[in-house]
Amino acid sequence: MASKIPVLEIFGPTIQGEGMVIGQKTMFVRTAGCDYSCRWCDSAFTWDGSAKDEIKQMTAEEIWERLLELGGDRFSHVTISGGNPALIKALDELILLLKDNGIRVALETQGSRWQDWFYHIDDLTISPKPPSSGMTTNFAVLDEIIEKLMKSGCIDHVSLKVVVFDDGDFEYAKMVHQRYPYISFYLQVGNDEVTECDNATLRTKLLDKLEWLIEKTVETKEMNDARVLPQLHALVWGNKRGV
Ligand code: MET
């Protein structure tokens, strides 16, 4: 019997608003469940129980059918996010099915768990969480993940992304970048206004924070190879879900 994957939402086509493939037209598959509970998580419904009735246990085939129903021939890229999708072994079936159909696959995870199917991801974003999240990075695990990806020659498909809310987070980001200097490194403006409904207010705040993060980055020699990005989806659509 085909394995089931806990899915919270499938949507698109839209664009990827963050990280290494920002702007890429994509579909999203958001899995349920996380081993973290970040203080500022913008998808807390994946783990806090508030959307537990929306979780569907789906086979890879069912997910593919739903993607086709929504996206038709208007997509060639699928992003798997969460929650932490790296908790789900059964995603290997979905990833292989997507690849068999000529779809490129991106995945977002915090780097707290390894899965062998990481090797098949075209755009793998590993996003260790800074102190403001309230989480503690297990660097033994992260070192092992990065080492496996390095050894297998997948490193061109991998990036590190650190969300920055304050000076402490920036110091953490510097440390992560220095620890893995050969991996493309992205700094992302944190959104601590995840309940703000007024898009104009949110945009102004996020752009002010972007300016702050750019200023810090340009002043810091350890960040000479870093890329600074906003969350494009938050600027365009605010805190709306399913975009
Ligand atoms: N948990 C994954 C990450 O940290 C993906 C979703 S975060 C809302 O990057």
Coordinates of C-alpha atoms and ligand atoms in Angstrom, one line a residue:
M1 CA 0.0 0.0 0.0
A2 CA 1.2 3.5 -0.8
S3 CA 2.3 5.5 2.2
K4 CA 0.3 8.5 3.4
I5 CA 1.7 12.0 3.8
P6 CA 0.0 14.5 6.2
V7 CA -0.9 17.5 4.0
L8 CA -2.2 20.8 5.3
E9 CA -2.5 22.7 2.1
I10 CA -1.8 22.6 -1.6
F11 CA -2.0 25.8 -3.6
G12 CA -0.7 27.6 -6.6
P13 CA 0.5 28.4 -9.1
T14 CA 2.0 31.3 -7.4
I15 CA 5.6 32.5 -6.9
Q16 CA 8.2 31.5 -4.4
G17 CA 8.5 34.6 -2.1
E18 CA 11.7 33.6 -0.3
G19 CA 15.2 32.4 -0.6
M20 CA 17.3 30.9 -3.3
V21 CA 14.6 30.7 -6.0
I22 CA 12.7 33.8 -5.1
G23 CA 10.4 34.8 -7.9
Q24 CA 10.2 31.2 -9.3
K25 CA 6.7 30.3 -10.4
T26 CA 5.7 27.3 -8.3
M27 CA 3.0 25.2 -6.6
F28 CA 3.2 24.7 -2.8
V29 CA 2.6 21.5 -0.8
R30 CA 2.6 22.3 2.9
T31 CA 2.9 19.3 5.2
A32 CA 1.6 19.2 8.8
G33 CA 3.8 18.7 11.9
C34 CA 7.0 20.3 13.2
D35 CA 9.7 19.4 15.7
Y36 CA 10.1 23.2 16.4
S37 CA 7.7 25.8 17.7
C38 CA 9.3 29.1 16.7
R39 CA 8.0 32.1 18.6
W40 CA 7.4 34.1 15.3
C41 CA 6.4 31.1 13.1
D42 CA 4.3 32.4 10.2
S43 CA 2.8 28.9 9.6
A44 CA 2.1 28.0 13.3
F45 CA -1.2 26.3 12.1
T46 CA 1.0 23.4 10.9
W47 CA 1.9 22.4 14.4
D48 CA -0.2 24.3 17.0
G49 CA -3.4 22.2 16.6
S50 CA -5.5 25.1 15.2
A51 CA -5.8 23.5 11.8
K52 CA -5.8 19.9 12.8
D53 CA -9.1 19.2 11.1
E54 CA -7.7 20.4 7.8
I55 CA -4.9 17.8 7.8
K56 CA -5.4 15.3 5.0
Q57 CA -3.5 12.0 4.8
M58 CA -2.7 11.7 1.1
T59 CA -0.7 9.4 -1.1
A60 CA 1.9 10.8 -3.5
E61 CA -0.5 10.0 -6.4
E62 CA -3.3 11.9 -4.7
I63 CA -1.1 15.0 -4.2
W64 CA 0.0 14.9 -7.8
E65 CA -3.6 14.7 -9.0
R66 CA -4.5 17.7 -6.8
L67 CA -1.5 19.7 -8.1
L68 CA -2.6 18.9 -11.7
E69 CA -6.2 19.9 -10.9
L70 CA -5.1 23.3 -9.5
G71 CA -2.1 24.0 -11.8
G72 CA -2.9 22.2 -15.1
D73 CA 0.0 22.8 -17.4
R74 CA 0.9 26.2 -15.8
F75 CA 3.7 24.9 -13.5
S76 CA 7.0 23.1 -13.7
H77 CA 8.2 23.5 -10.1
V78 CA 6.8 22.4 -6.8
T79 CA 7.9 23.7 -3.4
I80 CA 7.4 21.4 -0.4
S81 CA 7.3 23.3 2.9
G82 CA 5.8 22.9 6.4
G83 CA 5.9 22.5 9.3
N84 CA 9.1 20.5 8.9
P85 CA 8.7 18.2 5.8
A86 CA 12.0 16.5 6.8
L87 CA 10.0 14.6 9.5
I88 CA 8.2 12.7 6.7
K89 CA 10.0 9.7 5.3
A90 CA 7.2 9.0 2.8
L91 CA 7.9 12.2 0.9
D92 CA 10.4 10.2 -1.1
E93 CA 7.4 8.8 -3.1
L94 CA 6.1 12.2 -4.0
I95 CA 9.5 13.6 -4.9
L96 CA 10.2 10.7 -7.3
L97 CA 6.8 11.0 -8.8
L98 CA 7.2 14.7 -9.4
K99 CA 10.7 14.2 -10.9
D100 CA 9.3 11.4 -13.2
N101 CA 6.9 14.0 -14.5
G102 CA 9.6 16.5 -15.2
I103 CA 8.9 18.7 -12.3
R104 CA 11.7 20.5 -10.4
V105 CA 11.3 20.2 -6.6
A106 CA 12.2 22.7 -3.9
L107 CA 12.1 22.0 -0.2
E108 CA 12.3 24.1 3.0
T109 CA 13.5 22.7 6.3
Q110 CA 15.3 24.0 9.4
G111 CA 18.0 21.4 9.2
S112 CA 17.1 19.5 12.4
R113 CA 16.5 16.1 10.6
W114 CA 18.1 14.2 7.7
Q115 CA 16.2 12.3 5.0
D116 CA 17.9 10.4 2.2
W117 CA 15.6 12.0 -0.3
F118 CA 17.4 15.3 0.3
Y119 CA 19.7 14.1 -2.5
H120 CA 16.9 14.4 -5.0
I121 CA 15.8 18.0 -4.2
D122 CA 16.7 20.6 -6.9
D123 CA 16.5 23.6 -4.6
L124 CA 17.1 22.7 -0.9
T125 CA 16.8 25.5 1.6
I126 CA 18.1 24.8 5.0
S127 CA 17.0 27.5 7.4
P128 CA 18.5 27.1 10.9
K129 CA 16.6 29.2 13.4
P130 CA 18.2 32.2 15.2
P131 CA 17.9 32.9 19.0
S132 CA 14.7 35.1 18.6
S133 CA 12.9 31.9 17.6
G134 CA 13.3 30.4 21.1
M135 CA 14.8 27.3 19.4
T136 CA 18.3 25.9 19.8
T137 CA 20.2 24.6 16.8
N138 CA 21.7 21.1 17.1
F139 CA 24.9 21.8 15.2
A140 CA 26.0 18.2 15.4
V141 CA 23.0 17.3 13.3
L142 CA 23.4 20.3 11.0
D143 CA 27.1 19.5 10.4
E144 CA 26.2 16.0 9.4
I145 CA 23.5 17.1 7.0
I146 CA 25.8 19.6 5.3
E147 CA 28.6 17.0 5.2
K148 CA 26.4 14.4 3.5
L149 CA 25.2 16.9 0.9
M150 CA 28.8 18.1 0.3
K151 CA 30.1 14.6 -0.2
S152 CA 27.4 13.7 -2.7
G153 CA 28.2 16.7 -4.8
C154 CA 24.7 18.2 -4.3
I155 CA 26.0 21.4 -2.8
D156 CA 25.0 23.6 -5.8
H157 CA 21.4 22.7 -5.1
V158 CA 21.6 23.8 -1.4
S159 CA 21.4 27.1 0.3
L160 CA 21.3 28.3 3.9
K161 CA 18.8 31.0 4.9
V162 CA 18.7 32.7 8.3
V163 CA 15.8 34.9 9.3
V164 CA 17.0 38.0 11.2
F165 CA 14.9 40.0 13.6
D166 CA 17.5 41.6 15.8
D167 CA 21.2 42.1 16.5
G168 CA 21.5 38.7 18.3
D169 CA 20.0 37.0 15.2
F170 CA 22.5 38.8 13.0
E171 CA 25.4 37.5 15.1
Y172 CA 24.0 33.9 14.9
A173 CA 23.7 34.4 11.1
K174 CA 27.3 35.4 10.9
M175 CA 28.4 32.3 12.9
V176 CA 26.3 30.0 10.6
H177 CA 27.8 31.5 7.4
Q178 CA 31.3 31.2 8.8
R179 CA 30.7 27.6 9.8
Y180 CA 29.6 26.6 6.2
P181 CA 31.3 29.2 4.0
Y182 CA 31.0 27.1 0.8
I183 CA 27.1 27.1 0.9
S184 CA 25.2 30.0 -0.7
F185 CA 23.9 32.2 2.1
Y186 CA 20.7 34.2 2.4
L187 CA 19.6 36.7 5.0
Q188 CA 15.9 37.2 5.3
V189 CA 14.0 40.0 7.0
G190 CA 11.9 38.6 9.8
N191 CA 8.2 39.3 10.0
D192 CA 7.1 39.8 13.6
E193 CA 3.8 41.2 12.6
V194 CA 2.1 37.9 11.5
T195 CA -1.3 39.1 12.7
E196 CA -1.1 42.5 11.0
C197 CA -4.1 42.7 8.6
D198 CA -3.4 46.1 7.0
N199 CA -1.0 45.5 4.1
A200 CA 0.1 49.1 3.8
T201 CA 1.2 49.1 7.4
L202 CA 2.9 45.8 7.1
R203 CA 4.8 46.8 3.9
T204 CA 6.2 49.9 5.5
K205 CA 7.4 48.0 8.6
L206 CA 8.9 45.2 6.5
L207 CA 10.7 47.6 4.2
D208 CA 12.1 49.6 7.2
K209 CA 13.5 46.3 8.5
L210 CA 14.9 45.4 5.1
E211 CA 16.8 48.7 5.1
W212 CA 18.1 48.0 8.6
L213 CA 19.3 44.5 7.5
I214 CA 20.9 45.8 4.3
E215 CA 22.8 48.5 6.3
K216 CA 24.1 45.9 8.8
T217 CA 25.1 43.5 6.0
V218 CA 27.0 46.1 4.0
E219 CA 28.9 47.2 7.1
T220 CA 30.0 43.6 8.0
K221 CA 33.0 42.0 6.3
E222 CA 31.9 38.5 7.3
M223 CA 28.8 39.1 5.1
N224 CA 30.7 39.9 1.9
D225 CA 29.1 36.9 0.1
A226 CA 25.7 37.1 1.7
R227 CA 22.5 37.9 -0.1
V228 CA 19.8 39.9 1.6
L229 CA 16.1 39.3 0.7
P230 CA 12.7 40.4 1.8
Q231 CA 9.7 38.0 1.9
L232 CA 8.3 39.0 -1.4
H233 CA 4.9 37.3 -0.7
A234 CA 4.5 39.3 2.5
L235 CA 5.2 42.6 0.6
V236 CA 2.7 41.7 -2.1
W237 CA 0.0 39.8 -0.2
G238 CA 0.6 40.5 3.5
N239 CA -0.1 37.7 5.9
K240 CA -2.7 36.0 3.7
R241 CA -2.6 32.2 3.6
G242 CA -2.5 30.2 0.4
V243 CA -0.7 32.6 -1.8
Ligands
MET1 N1 10.1 24.4 8.8 C1 10.7 24.8 7.6 C2 11.8 25.9 7.7 O1 12.1 26.2 8.8 C3 9.7 25.2 6.5 C4 8.6 26.1 6.9 S1 9.0 27.4 8.1 C5 7.4 28.1 8.2 O2 12.3 26.4 6.8

